[in-house]
Tab-separated table of C-alpha atoms in Angstrom:
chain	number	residue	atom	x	y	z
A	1	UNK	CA	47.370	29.378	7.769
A	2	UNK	CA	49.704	32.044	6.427
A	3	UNK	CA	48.267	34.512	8.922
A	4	UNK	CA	48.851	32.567	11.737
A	5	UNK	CA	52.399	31.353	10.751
A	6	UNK	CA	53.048	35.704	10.690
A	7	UNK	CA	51.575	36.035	14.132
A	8	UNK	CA	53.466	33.156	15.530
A	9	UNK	CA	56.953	35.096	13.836
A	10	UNK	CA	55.771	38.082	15.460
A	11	UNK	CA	55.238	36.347	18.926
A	12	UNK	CA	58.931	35.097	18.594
A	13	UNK	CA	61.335	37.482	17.791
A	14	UNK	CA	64.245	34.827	17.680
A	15	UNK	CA	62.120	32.842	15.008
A	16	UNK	CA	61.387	36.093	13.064
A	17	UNK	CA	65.123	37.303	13.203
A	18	UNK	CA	66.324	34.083	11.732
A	19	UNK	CA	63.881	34.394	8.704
A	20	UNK	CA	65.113	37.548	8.187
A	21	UNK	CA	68.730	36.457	8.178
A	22	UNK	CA	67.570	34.089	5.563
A	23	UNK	CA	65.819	36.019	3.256
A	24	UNK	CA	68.559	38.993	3.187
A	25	UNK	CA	71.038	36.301	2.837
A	26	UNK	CA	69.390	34.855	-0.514
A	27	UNK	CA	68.777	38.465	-1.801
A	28	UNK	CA	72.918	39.040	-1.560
A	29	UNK	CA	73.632	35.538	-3.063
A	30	UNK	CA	71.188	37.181	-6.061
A	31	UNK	CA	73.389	40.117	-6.549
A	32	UNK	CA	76.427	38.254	-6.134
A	33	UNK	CA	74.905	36.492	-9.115
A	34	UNK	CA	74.515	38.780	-11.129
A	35	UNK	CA	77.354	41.099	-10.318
A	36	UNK	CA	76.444	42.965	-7.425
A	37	UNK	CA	80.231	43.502	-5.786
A	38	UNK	CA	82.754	45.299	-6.674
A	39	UNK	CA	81.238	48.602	-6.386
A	40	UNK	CA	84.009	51.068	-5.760
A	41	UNK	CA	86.940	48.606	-6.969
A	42	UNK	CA	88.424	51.378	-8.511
A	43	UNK	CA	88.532	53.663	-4.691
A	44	UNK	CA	89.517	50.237	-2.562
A	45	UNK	CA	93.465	48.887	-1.846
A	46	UNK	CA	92.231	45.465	-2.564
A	47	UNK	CA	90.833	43.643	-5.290
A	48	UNK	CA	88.529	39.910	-5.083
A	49	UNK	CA	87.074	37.652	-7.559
A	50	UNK	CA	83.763	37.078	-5.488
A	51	UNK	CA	85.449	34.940	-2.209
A	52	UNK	CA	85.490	37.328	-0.035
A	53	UNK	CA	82.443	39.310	-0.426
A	54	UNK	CA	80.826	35.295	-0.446
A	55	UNK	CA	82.029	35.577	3.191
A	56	UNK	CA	80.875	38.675	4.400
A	57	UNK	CA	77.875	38.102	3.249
A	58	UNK	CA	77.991	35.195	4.996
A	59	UNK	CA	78.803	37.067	8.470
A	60	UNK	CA	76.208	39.776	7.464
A	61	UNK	CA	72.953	37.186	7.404
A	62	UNK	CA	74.428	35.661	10.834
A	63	UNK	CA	74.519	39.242	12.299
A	64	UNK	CA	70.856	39.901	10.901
A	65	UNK	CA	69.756	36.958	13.225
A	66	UNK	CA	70.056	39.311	15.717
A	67	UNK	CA	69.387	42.246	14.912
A	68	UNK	CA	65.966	42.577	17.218
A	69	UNK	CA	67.239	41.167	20.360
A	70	UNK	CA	70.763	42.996	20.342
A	71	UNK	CA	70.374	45.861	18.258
A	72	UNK	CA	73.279	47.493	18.939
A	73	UNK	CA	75.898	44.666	19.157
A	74	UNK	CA	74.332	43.641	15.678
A	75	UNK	CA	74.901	46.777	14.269
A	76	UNK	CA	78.359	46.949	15.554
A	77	UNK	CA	79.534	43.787	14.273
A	78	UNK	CA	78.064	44.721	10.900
A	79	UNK	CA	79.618	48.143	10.823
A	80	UNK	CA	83.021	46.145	11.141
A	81	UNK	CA	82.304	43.166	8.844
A	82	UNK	CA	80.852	46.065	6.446
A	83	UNK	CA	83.760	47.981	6.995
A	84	UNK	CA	85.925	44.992	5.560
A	85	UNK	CA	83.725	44.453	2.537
A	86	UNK	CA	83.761	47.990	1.372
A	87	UNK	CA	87.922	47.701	1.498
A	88	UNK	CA	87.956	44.937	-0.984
A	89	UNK	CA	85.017	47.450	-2.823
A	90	UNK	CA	81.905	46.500	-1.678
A	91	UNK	CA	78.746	44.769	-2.396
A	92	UNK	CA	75.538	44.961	-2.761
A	93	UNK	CA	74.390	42.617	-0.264
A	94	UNK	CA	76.548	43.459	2.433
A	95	UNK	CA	75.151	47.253	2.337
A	96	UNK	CA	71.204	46.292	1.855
A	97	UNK	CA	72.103	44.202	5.245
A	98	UNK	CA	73.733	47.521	6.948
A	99	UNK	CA	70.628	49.313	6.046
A	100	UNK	CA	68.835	47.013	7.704
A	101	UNK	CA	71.061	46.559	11.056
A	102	UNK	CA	70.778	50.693	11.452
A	103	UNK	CA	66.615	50.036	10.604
A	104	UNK	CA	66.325	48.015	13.381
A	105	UNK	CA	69.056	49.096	15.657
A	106	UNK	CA	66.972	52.660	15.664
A	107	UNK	CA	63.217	50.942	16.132
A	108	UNK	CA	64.057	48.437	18.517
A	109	UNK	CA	66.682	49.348	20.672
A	110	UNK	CA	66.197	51.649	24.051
A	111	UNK	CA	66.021	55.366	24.115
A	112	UNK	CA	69.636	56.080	26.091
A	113	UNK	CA	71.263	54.024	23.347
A	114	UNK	CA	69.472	55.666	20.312
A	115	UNK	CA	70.612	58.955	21.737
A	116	UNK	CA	74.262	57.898	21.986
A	117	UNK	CA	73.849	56.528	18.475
A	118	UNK	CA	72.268	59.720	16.436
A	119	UNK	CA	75.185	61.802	18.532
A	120	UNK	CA	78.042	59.609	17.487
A	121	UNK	CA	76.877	59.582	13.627
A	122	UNK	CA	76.001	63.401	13.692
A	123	UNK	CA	80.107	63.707	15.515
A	124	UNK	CA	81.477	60.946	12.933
A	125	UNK	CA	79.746	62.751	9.641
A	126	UNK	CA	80.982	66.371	10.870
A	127	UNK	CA	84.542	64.908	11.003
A	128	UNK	CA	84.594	63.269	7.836
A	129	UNK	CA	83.056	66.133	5.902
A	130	UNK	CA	85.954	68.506	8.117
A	131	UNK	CA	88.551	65.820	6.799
A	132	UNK	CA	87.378	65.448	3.018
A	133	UNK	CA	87.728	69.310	2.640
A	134	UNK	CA	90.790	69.545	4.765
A	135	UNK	CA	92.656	67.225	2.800
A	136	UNK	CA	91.068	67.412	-0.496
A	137	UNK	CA	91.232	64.368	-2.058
A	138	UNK	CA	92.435	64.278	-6.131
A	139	UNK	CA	90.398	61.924	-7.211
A	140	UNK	CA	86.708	63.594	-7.019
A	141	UNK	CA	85.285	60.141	-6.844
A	142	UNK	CA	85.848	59.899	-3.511
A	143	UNK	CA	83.443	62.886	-2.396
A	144	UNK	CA	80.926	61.214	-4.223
A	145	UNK	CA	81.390	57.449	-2.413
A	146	UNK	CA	81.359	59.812	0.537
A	147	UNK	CA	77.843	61.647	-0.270
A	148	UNK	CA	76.435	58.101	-1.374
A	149	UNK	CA	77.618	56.180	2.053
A	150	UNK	CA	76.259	58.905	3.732
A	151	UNK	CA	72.721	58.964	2.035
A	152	UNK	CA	72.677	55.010	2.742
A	153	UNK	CA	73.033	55.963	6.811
A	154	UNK	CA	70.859	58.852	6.696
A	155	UNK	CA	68.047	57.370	4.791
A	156	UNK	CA	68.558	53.996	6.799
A	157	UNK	CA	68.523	56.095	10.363
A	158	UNK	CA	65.392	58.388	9.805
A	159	UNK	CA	63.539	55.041	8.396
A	160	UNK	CA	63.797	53.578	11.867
A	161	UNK	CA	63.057	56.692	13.574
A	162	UNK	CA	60.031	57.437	12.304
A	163	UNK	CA	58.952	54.203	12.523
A	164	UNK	CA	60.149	54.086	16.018
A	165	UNK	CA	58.463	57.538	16.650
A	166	UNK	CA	55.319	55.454	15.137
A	167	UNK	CA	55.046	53.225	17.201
A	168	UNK	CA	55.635	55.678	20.276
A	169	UNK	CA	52.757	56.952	19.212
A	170	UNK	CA	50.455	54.249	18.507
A	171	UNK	CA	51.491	53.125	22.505
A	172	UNK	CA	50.691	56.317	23.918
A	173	UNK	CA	47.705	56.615	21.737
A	174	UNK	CA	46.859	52.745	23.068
A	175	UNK	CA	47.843	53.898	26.858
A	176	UNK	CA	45.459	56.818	26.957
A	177	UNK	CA	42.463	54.338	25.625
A	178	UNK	CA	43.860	52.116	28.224
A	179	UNK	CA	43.110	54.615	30.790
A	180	UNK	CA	39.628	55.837	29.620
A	181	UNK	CA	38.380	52.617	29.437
A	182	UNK	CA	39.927	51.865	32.886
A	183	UNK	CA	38.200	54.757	34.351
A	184	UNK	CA	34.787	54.103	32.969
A	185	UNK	CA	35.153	50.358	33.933
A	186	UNK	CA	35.787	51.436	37.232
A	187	UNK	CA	33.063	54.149	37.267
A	188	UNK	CA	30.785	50.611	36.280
A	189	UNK	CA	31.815	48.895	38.652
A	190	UNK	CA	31.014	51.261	41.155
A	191	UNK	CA	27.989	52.348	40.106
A	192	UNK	CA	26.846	48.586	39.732
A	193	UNK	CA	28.048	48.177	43.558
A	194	UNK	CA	25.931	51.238	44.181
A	195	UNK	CA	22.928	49.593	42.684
A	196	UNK	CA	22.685	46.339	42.765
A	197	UNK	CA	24.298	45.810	46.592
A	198	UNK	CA	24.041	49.426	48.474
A	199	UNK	CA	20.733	50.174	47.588
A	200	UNK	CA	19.416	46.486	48.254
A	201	UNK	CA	21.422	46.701	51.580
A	202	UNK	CA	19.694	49.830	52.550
A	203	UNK	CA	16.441	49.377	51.894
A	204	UNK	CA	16.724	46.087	53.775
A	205	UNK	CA	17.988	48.184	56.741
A	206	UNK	CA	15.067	50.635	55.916
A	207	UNK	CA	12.796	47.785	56.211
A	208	UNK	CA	14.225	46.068	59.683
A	209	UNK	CA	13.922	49.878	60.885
A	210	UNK	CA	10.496	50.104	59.728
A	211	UNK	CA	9.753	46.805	61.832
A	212	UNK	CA	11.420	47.666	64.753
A	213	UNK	CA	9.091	50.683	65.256
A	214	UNK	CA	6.665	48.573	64.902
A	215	UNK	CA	7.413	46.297	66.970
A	216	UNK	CA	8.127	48.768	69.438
A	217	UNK	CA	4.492	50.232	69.022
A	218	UNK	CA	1.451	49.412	71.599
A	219	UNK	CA	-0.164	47.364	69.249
A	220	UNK	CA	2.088	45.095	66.748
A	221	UNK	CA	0.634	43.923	63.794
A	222	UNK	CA	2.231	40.376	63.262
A	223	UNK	CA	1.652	40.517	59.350
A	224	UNK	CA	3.043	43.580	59.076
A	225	UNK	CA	6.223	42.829	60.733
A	226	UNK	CA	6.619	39.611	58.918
A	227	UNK	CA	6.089	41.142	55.428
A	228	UNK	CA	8.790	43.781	56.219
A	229	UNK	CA	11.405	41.316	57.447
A	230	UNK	CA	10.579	39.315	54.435
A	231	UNK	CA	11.275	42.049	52.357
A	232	UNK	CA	14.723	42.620	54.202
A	233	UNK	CA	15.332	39.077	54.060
A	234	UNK	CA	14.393	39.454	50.155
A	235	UNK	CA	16.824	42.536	50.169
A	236	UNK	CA	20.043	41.029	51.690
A	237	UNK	CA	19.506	37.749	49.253
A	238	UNK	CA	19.640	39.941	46.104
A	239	UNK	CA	22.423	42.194	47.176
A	240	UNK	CA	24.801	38.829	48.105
A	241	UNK	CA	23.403	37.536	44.464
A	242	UNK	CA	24.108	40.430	42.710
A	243	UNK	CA	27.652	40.852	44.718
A	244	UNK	CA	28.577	37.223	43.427
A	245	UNK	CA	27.625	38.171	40.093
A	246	UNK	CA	30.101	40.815	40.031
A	247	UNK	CA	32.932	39.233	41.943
A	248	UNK	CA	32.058	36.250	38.879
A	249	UNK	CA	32.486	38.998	36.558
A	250	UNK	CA	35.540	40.912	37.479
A	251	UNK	CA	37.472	37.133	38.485
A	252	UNK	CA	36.683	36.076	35.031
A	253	UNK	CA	37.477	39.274	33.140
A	254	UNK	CA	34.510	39.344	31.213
A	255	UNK	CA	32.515	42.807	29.610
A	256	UNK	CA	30.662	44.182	32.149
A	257	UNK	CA	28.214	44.919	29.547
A	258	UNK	CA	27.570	41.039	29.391
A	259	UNK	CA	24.485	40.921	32.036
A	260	UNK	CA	21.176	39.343	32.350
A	261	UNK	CA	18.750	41.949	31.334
A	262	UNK	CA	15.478	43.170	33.378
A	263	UNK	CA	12.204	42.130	32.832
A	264	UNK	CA	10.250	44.997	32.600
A	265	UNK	CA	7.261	43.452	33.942
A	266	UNK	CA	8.841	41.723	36.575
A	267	UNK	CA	10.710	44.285	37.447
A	268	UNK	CA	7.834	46.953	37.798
A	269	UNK	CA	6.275	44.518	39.863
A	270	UNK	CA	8.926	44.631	42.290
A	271	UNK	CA	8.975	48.615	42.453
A	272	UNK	CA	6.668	48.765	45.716
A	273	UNK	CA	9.096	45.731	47.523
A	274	UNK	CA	12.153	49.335	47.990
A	275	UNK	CA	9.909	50.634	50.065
A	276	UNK	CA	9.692	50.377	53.886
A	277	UNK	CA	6.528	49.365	55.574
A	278	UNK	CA	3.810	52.211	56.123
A	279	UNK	CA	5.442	53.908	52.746
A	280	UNK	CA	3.529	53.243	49.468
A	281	UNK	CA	4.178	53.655	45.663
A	282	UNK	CA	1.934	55.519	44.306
A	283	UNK	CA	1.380	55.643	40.351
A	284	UNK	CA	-0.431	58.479	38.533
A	285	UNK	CA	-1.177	59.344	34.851
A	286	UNK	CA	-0.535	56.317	32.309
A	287	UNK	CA	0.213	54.765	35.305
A	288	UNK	CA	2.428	51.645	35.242
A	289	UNK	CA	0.871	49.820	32.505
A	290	UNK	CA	1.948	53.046	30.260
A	291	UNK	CA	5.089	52.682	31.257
A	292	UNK	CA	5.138	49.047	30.873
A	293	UNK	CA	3.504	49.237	27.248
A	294	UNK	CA	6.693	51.672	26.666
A	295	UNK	CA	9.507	49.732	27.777
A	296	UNK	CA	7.554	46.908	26.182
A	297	UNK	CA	7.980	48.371	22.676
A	298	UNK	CA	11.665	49.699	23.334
A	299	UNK	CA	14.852	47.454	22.584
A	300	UNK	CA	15.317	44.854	25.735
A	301	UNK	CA	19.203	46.796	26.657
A	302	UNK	CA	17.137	50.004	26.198
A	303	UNK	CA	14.397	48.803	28.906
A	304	UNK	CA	16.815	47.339	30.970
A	305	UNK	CA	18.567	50.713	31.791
A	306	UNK	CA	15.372	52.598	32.165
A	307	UNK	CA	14.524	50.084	35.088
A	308	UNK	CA	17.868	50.366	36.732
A	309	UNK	CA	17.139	53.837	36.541
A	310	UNK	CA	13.886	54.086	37.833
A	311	UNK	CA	15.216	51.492	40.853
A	312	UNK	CA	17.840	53.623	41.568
A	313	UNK	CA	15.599	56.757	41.859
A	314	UNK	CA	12.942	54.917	44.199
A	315	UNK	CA	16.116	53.453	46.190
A	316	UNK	CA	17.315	56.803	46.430
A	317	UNK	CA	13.154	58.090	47.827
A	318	UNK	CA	13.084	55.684	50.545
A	319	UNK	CA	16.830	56.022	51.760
A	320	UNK	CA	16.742	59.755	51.693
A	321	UNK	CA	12.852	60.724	52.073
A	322	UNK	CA	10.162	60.452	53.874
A	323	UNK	CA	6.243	59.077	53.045
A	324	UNK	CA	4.502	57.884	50.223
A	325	UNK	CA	6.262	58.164	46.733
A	326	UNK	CA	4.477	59.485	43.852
A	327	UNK	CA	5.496	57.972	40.222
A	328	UNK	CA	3.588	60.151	37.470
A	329	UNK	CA	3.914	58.741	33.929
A	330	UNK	CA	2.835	60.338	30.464
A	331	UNK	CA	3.953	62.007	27.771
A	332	UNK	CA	6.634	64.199	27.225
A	333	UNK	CA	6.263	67.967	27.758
A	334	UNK	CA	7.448	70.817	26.349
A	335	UNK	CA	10.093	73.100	28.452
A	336	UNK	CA	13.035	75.246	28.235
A	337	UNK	CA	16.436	73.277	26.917
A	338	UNK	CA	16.851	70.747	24.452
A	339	UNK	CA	14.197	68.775	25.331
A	340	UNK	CA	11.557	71.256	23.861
A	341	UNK	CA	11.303	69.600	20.492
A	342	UNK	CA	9.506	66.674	21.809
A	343	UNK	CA	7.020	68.200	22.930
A	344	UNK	CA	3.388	67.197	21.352
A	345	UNK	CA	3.458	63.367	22.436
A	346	UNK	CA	6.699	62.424	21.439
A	347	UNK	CA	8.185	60.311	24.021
A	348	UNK	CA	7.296	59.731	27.544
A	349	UNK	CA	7.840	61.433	30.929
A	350	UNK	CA	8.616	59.304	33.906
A	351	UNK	CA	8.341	62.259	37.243
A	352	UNK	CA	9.339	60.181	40.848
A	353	UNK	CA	8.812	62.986	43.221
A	354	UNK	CA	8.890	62.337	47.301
A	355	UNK	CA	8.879	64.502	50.199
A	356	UNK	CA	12.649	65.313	51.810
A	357	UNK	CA	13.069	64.149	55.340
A	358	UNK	CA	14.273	66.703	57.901
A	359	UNK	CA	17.695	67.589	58.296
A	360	UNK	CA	19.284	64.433	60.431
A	361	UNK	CA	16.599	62.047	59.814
A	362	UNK	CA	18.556	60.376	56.788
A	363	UNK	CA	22.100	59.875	55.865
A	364	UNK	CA	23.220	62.389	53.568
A	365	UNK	CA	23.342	61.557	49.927
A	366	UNK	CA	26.449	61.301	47.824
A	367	UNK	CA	25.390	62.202	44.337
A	368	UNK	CA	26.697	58.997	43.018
A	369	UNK	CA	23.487	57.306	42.535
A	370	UNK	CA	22.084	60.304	40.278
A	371	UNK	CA	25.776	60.379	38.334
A	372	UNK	CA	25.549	56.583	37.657
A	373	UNK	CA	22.081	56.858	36.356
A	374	UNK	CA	23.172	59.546	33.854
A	375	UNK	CA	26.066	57.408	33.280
A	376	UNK	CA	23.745	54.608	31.942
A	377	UNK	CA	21.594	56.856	30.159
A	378	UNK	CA	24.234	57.887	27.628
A	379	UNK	CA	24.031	56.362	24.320
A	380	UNK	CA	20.060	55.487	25.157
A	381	UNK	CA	18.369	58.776	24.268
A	382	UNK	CA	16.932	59.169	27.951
A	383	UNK	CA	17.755	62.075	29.724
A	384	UNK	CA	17.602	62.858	33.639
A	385	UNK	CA	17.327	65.466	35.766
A	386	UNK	CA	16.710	66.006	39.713
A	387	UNK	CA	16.345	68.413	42.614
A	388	UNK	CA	14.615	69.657	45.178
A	389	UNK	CA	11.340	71.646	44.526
A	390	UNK	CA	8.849	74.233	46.681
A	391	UNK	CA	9.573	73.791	50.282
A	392	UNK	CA	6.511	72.383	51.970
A	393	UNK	CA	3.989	74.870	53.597
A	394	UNK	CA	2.231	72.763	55.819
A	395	UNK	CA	2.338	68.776	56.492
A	396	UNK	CA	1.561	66.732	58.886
A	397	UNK	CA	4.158	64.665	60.478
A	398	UNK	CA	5.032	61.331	58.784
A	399	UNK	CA	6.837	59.805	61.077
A	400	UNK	CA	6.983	59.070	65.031
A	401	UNK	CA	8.236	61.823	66.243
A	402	UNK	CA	6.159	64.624	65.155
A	403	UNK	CA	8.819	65.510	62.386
A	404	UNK	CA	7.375	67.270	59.115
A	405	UNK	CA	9.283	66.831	55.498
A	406	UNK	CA	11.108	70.121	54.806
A	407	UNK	CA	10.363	69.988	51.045
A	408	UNK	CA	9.961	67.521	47.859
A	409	UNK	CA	12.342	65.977	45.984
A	410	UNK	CA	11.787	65.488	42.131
A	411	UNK	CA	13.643	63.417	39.518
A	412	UNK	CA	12.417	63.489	35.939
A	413	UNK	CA	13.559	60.984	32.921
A	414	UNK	CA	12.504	61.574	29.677
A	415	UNK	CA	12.212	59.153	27.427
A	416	UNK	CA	11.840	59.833	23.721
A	417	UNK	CA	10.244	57.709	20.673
A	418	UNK	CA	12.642	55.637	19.018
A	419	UNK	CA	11.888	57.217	16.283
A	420	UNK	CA	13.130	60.463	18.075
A	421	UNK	CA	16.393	58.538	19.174
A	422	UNK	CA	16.990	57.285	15.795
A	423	UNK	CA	17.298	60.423	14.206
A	424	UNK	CA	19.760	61.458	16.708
A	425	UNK	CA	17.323	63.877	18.143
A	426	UNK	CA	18.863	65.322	21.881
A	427	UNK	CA	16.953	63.761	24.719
């Protein structure tokens, strides 16, 4: 209850201003109590039993209800009513109160006007320290009421600037978070566009090009054709799903993060459906129940990047090469860089290798499928890498048209042990 009755001050500065008002004015009634006034009677023209420093104190808590909202004019009016108070010889109050006005007139009010402020004290304290040895007063005591009012400002005045510099801080500090996590939403957000809606969009288009040349053939095979504009059809439906799912997302302002996680078994199952017709998925070593008995043992947000992954690398095969698409799964090797140390079964070895289509048979890729998958592989202990390999010797042509592949295409993920990952090992 108490914490929320503090937030709810904080939310409203008028609210918070007036307790403030309140409390400083029952800390002054205190030291009027006890004798808090008075304070340099002997330096002041005028003399008071108590009445008028009542009053100023008085005027000094109904400044103080302002002093966040109109920092300046607050401390203005206090410097005047303060000004009176210290003629009839102060009190204690009244000056715990001025402290306060400069405190907040420094944090809270705007840069132009704290400026003007530090430049009119630094002018006002040169000319009174010219003036007191100038004139040289008699009575010594008033250097020292001098020195003491102006360790009151000073000490008030660099309170509310460093907590003003503080706070600065702590919003540039927040800003630049502000703007990291902006950026990697955004890289999210595109990479899950890339994913989830332009590689189902393509591979539908893939498959509706796949059935057109057949179609187009001497002979059409009427189950083939069907199956591949299924498999568009299945396409398109999951990319407008997936596309609703994110404009759901984004309208509601949720965590990204918050998604249904792949199936590993249903989603290996639908590895072969990225393919075009005439193009198969072909699985070597452990083959796909290794892989499955992996991902199976793995953490569920661990196995659900893997897949995206691994779709993302066969997406990338069919849009950008040509024939069958070999997926060779065991354990991890040794080899030069970091990855060395898990060599000797530790881990496993994913390898999706395809043969590259001739210049102008496929779009150009733009890198941002590979970048997104390394993206979601950070934090999981997977690593990626992929390029071309060996140029091809001699192939026979894939496609109609009597084009050959110019070379193969590799992309290798490594997955190590959780054990491995767990001990912060580099994948």
């Amino acid at each position: 209850m108490i914490v929320r009755w503090f937030r709810q001050l904080d939310a409203h500065p008028a609210s918070r201003d007036a307790v403030i008002g309140a409390s400083w004015l029952l800390v002054g009634l205190a030291a009027l109590q006890f004798g808090g006034y008075g304070l340099w009677g002997d330096l002041t023209p005028w003399q008071s039993t108590g009445g008028v420093f009542l009053l100023t104190l008085l005027g000094m808590a109904l400044i103080a209800t302002r002093r966040s909202r109109r920092p300046f004019a607050a401390l203005g009016a206090g410097a005047a009513v303060a000004g009176v108070d210290l003629m009839f010889g102060g009190s204690l109050g009244v000056v715990l109160i001025l402290t306060d006005l400069i405190y907040a007139a420094v944090k809270y009010g705007g840069d132009r006007g704290v400026r003007l402020l530090f430049r009119w004290a630094l002018v006002a304290a040169i000319g009174c320290g010219a003036a007191l040895v100038v004139f040289r007063p008699d009575d010594g005591r008033v250097v020292v009421l001098g020195v003491q009012w102006g360790l009151v400002l000073l000490v008030s005045g660099l309170w509310g600037w460093n907590v003003r510099r503080e706070r600065l801080r702590t919003r540039a500090t927040m800003s630049e978070e502000h703007g990291r996590a902006t950026r990697r939403l955004r890289d999210r957000i595109a990479h899950d566009l890339h994913d989830l809606v332009a590689n189902q969009i393509a591979v539908a288009g893939l498959h509706i090009e796949a059935a057109k040349l057949q179609s187009a053939g001497p002979r059409v095979d009427s189950a083939a054709l069907t199956r591949g504009l299924d498999q568009a059809k299945r396409g398109t439906d999951e990319a407008h799903r997936q596309l609703r799912g994110l404009i759901t997302v984004l309208t509601a302002v949720e965590d990204l993060d918050e998604v249904a996680l792949i199936a590993p078994a249903e989603a290996l199952e639908d590895l072969p459906r990225l393919l075009p017709a005439g193009r198969a998925l072909r699985w070597s070593g452990q083959g796909r129940a290794g892989l499955w008995a992996a991902l199976d043992r793995a953490p569920a947000t661990r196995s659900h990047v893997v897949m995206r992954v691994l779709q993302e690398l066969l997406a990338n095969a069919a849009k950008h090469g040509t024939g069958d698409v070999q997926v060779d799964v065991g354990p991890m090797q040794a080899g030069p860089g970091p990855n060395a140390q898990h060599a000797g079964g530790h881990g496993l070895e994913v390898t999706v290798t395809n043969d590259r289509a001739p210049a102008g048979r496929v779009r150009p890729g733009t890198g941002i499928g590979i970048s997104g998958a390394v993206l979601l592989l950070s934090g999981t202990g997977a690593s990626l890498d992929a390029g071309p390999v060996e140029p091809v010797e001699q192939v026979e042509p894939v496609e109609p048209g009597g084009d050959s592949p110019t070379g193969r295409w590799r992309a290798r993920l490594r997955l190590p042990a959780e054990s491995d990952v767990e001990r912060g090992r580099p994948a």
